[in-house]
Short mmCIF file of C-alpha atoms in Angstrom, two decimals:
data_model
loop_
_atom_site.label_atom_id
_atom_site.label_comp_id
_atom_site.label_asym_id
_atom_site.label_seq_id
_atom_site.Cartn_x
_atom_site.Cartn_y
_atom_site.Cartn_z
CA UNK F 19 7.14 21.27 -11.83
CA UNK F 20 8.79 20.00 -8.53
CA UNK F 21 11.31 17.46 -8.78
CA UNK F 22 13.09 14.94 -6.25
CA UNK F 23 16.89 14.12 -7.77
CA UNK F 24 18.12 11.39 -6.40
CA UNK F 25 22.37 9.94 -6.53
CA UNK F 26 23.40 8.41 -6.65
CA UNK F 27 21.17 5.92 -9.20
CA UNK F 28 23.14 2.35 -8.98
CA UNK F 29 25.23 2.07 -5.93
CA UNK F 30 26.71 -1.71 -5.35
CA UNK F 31 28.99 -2.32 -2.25
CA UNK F 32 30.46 -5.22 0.06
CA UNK F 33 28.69 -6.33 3.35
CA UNK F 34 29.71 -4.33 6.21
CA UNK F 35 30.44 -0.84 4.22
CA UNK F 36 28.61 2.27 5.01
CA UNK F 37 26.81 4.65 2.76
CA UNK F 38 25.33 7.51 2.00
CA UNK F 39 22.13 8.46 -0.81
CA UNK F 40 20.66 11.54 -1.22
CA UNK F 41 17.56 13.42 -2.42
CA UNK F 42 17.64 16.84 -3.56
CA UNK F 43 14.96 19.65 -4.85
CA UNK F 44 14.79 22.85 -5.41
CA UNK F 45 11.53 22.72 -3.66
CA UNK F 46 10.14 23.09 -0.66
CA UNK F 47 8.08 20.00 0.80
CA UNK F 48 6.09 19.80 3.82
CA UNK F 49 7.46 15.90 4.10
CA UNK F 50 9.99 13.66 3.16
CA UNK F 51 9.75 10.22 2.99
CA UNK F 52 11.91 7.28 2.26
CA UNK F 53 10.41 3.79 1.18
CA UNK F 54 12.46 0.76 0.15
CA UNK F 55 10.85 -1.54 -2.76
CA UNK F 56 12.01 -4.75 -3.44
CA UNK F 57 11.83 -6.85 -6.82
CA UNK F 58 7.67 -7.74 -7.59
CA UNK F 59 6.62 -5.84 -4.97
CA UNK F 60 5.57 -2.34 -3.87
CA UNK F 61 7.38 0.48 -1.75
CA UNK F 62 7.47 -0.33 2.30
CA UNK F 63 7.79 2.87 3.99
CA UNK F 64 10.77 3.38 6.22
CA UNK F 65 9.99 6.89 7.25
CA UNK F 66 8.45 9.88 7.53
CA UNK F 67 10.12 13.63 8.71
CA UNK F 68 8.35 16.97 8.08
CA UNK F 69 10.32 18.77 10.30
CA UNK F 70 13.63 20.74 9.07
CA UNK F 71 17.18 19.66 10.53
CA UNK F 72 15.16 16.24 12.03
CA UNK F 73 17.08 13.30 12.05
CA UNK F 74 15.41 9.65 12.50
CA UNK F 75 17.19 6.56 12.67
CA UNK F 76 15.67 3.27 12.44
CA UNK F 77 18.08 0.13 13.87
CA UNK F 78 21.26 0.97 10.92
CA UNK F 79 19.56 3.06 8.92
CA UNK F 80 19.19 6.98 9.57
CA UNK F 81 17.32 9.82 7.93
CA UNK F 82 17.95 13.61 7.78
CA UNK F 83 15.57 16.02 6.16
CA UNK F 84 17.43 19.35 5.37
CA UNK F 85 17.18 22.62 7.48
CA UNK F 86 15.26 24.28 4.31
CA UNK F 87 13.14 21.35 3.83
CA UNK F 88 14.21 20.93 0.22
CA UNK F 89 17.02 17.69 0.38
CA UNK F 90 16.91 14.44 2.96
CA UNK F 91 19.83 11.95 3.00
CA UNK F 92 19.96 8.24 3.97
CA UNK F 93 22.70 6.85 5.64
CA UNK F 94 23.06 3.14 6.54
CA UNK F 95 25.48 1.95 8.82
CA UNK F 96 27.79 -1.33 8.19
CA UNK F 97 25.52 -2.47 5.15
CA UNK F 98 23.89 -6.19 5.12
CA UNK F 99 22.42 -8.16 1.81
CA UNK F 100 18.91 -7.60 3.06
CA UNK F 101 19.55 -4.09 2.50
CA UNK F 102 19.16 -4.64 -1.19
CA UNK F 103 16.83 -2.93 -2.85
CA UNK F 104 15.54 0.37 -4.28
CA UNK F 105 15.40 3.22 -2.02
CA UNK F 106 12.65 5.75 -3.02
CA UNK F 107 12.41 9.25 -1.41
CA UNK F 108 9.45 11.04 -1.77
CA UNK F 109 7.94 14.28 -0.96
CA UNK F 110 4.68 15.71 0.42
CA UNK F 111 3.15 18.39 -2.12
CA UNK F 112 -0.77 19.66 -2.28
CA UNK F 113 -1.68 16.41 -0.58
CA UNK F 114 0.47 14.05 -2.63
CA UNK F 115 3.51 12.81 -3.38
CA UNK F 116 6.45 12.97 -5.69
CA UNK F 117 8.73 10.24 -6.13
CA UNK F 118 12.53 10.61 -6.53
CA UNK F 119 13.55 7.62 -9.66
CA UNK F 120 15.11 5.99 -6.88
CA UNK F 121 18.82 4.58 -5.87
CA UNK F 122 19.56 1.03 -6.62
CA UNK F 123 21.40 -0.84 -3.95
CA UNK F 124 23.34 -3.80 -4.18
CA UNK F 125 25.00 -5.25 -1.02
CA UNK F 126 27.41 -8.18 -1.58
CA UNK F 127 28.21 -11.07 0.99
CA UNK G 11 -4.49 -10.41 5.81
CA UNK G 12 -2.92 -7.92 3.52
CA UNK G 13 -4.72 -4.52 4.08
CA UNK G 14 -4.65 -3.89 0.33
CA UNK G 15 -4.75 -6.05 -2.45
CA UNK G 16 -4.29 -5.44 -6.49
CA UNK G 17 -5.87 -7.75 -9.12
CA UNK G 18 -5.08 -8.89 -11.26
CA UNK G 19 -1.18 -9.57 -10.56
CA UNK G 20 -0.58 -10.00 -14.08
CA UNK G 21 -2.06 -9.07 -17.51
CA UNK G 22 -1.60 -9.35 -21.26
CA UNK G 23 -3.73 -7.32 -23.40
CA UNK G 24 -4.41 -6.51 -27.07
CA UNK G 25 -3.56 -2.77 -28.36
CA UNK G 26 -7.45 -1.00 -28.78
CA UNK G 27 -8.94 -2.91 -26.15
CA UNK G 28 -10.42 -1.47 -22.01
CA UNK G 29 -8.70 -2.69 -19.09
CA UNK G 30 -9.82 -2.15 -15.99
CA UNK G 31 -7.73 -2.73 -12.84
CA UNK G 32 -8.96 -3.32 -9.27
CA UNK G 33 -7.57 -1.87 -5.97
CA UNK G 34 -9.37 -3.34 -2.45
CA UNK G 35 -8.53 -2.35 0.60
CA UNK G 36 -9.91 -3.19 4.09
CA UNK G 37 -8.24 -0.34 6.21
CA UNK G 38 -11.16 1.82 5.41
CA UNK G 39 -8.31 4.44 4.65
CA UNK G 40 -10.08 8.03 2.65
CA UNK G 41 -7.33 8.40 0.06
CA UNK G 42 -6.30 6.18 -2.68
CA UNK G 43 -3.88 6.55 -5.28
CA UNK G 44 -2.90 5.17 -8.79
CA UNK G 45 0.38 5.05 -9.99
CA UNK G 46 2.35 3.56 -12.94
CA UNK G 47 6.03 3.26 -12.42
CA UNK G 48 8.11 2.73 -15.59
CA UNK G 49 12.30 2.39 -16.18
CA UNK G 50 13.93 6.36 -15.93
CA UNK G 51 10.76 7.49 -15.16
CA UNK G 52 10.09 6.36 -11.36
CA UNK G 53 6.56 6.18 -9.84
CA UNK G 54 4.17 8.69 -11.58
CA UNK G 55 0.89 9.72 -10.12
CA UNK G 56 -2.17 8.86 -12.72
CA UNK G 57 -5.27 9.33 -10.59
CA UNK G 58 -6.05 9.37 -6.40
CA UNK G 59 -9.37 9.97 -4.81
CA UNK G 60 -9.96 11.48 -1.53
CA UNK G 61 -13.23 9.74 -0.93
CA UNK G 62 -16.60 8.08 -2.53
CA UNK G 63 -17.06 9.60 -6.06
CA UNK G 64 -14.40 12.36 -5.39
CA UNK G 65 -11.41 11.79 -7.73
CA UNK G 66 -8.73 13.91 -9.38
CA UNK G 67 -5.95 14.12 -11.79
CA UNK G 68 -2.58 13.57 -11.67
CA UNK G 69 0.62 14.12 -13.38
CA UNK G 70 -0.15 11.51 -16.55
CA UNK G 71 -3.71 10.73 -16.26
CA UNK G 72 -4.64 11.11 -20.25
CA UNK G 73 -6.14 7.59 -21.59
CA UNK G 74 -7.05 6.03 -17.96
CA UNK G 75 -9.89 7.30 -16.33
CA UNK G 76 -10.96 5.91 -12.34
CA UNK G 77 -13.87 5.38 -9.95
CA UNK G 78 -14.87 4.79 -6.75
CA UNK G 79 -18.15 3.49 -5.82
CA UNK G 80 -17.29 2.26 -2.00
CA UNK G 81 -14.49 3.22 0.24
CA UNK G 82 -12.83 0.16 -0.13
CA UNK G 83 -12.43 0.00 -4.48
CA UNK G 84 -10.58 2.01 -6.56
CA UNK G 85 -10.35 1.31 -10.06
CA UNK G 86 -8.39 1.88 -12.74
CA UNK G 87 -9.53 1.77 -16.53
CA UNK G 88 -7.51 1.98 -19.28
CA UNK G 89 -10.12 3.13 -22.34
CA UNK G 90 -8.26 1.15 -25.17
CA UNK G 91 -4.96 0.32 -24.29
CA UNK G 92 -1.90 1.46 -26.32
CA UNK G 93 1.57 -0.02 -25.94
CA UNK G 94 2.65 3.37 -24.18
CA UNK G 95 0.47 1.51 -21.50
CA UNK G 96 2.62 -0.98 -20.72
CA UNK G 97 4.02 -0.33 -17.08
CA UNK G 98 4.30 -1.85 -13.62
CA UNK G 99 0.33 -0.30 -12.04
CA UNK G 100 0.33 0.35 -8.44
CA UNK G 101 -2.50 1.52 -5.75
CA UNK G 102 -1.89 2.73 -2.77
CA UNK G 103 -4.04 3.60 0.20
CA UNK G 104 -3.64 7.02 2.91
CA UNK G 105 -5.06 7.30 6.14
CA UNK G 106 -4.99 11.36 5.89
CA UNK G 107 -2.68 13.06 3.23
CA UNK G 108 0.55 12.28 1.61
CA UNK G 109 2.26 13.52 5.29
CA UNK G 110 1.00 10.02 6.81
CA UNK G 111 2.74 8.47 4.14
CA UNK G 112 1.33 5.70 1.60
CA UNK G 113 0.67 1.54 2.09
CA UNK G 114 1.14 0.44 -1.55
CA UNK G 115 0.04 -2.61 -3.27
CA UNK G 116 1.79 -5.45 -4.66
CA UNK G 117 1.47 -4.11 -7.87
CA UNK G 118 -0.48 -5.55 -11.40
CA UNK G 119 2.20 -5.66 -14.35
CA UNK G 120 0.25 -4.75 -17.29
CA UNK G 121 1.45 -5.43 -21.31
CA UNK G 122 -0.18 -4.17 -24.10
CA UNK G 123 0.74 -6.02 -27.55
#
């Protein structure tokens, strides 16, 4: 069975901090992605990377998928309260995907 | 003009009795997914179908069962409900496979008393 281990699980911080969350298998996956999901409503993807050592960013926020294709880490740079939310990673296997439980984040004003 | 929509939003329901849930989407998108996401558990994959009348398995797919008819439904049905039921349902819709990535739904919160 292939699992995505997320950490960490809570994470709550003060505006303007950085920070780091990772995703980790043993597995290999052909993708990694990283949505963001919000109370009431579904996961938004952020983004997608399939290829090993690739690094994305998107405005603060930037993505790494691991050389061996089995971790991906999200870093976001001088965190804002809109960044609250849970950050899901998930990972491209036989045509689907398996979530990660997810990393709660909390930014305070 | 969201491209895929979940009803009902909300539902209470009495243990023994079928549920179904809808998914509609109007991206005309081949693969659709149903997933149930639950406290310490995460998202979990229950059934997906990779066109009309072609549908699969996934990882907890024993007392729901699925169809699709037309590209644009997929639906869920729980047989007779059991409390082990309750959960936050979600659909979501792929253009190719899970490397595109998934649009999910808003979600139908489902309880089972």
């Amino acid at each position: 069975t292939q699992l995505l281990e997320q950490s960490p699980q809570f994470l709550s911080i003060q505006e303007g901090e950085n920070l780091t969350v990772y995703c980790n298998s043993s597995s290999v996956f052909s993708s990694l992605q990283w949505y963001r999901q919000e109370p009431g409503e579904g996961p938004v993807l952020l983004v997608t990377v399939v290829t090993g050592g690739e690094v994305k960013k998107l405005k603060r926020l930037t993505f790494q998928f691991g050389d061996a294709r089995k971790d991906s880490s999200l870093h976001i740079t001088a965190a804002q309260p809109g960044d609250t939310g849970l950050y899901l990673c998930a990972g491209g296997s036989q045509g689907n995907l398996i979530f990660g439980k997810g990393t709660k984040l909390s930014v305070k004003p | 003009d969201a491209g895929i929509t979940q009803s009902p939003r909300h539902k209470v329901t009495e243990t023994g009795t079928p549920v179904t849930l809808r998914c509609h989407q109007t991206e005309n998108h081949r693969y659709m997914y149903w997933y149930r996401q639950d406290p310490g558990h995460g998202l979990r994959l229950i059934h997906y179908s990779y066109g009309v009348k072609d549908t699969d398995k996934g990882e907890v797919s024993d007392g729901y069962s699925v169809s699709r008819s037309k590209t644009e439904d997929f639906l869920l049905t729980l047989e007779s409900a059991t409390s082990s039921q309750t959960s936050v349902y979600f659909c979501a819709i792929s253009l190719a496979d899970s490397d595109y990535g998934y649009t999910f739904g808003s979600g139908t919160r489902l309880t089972v008393v």
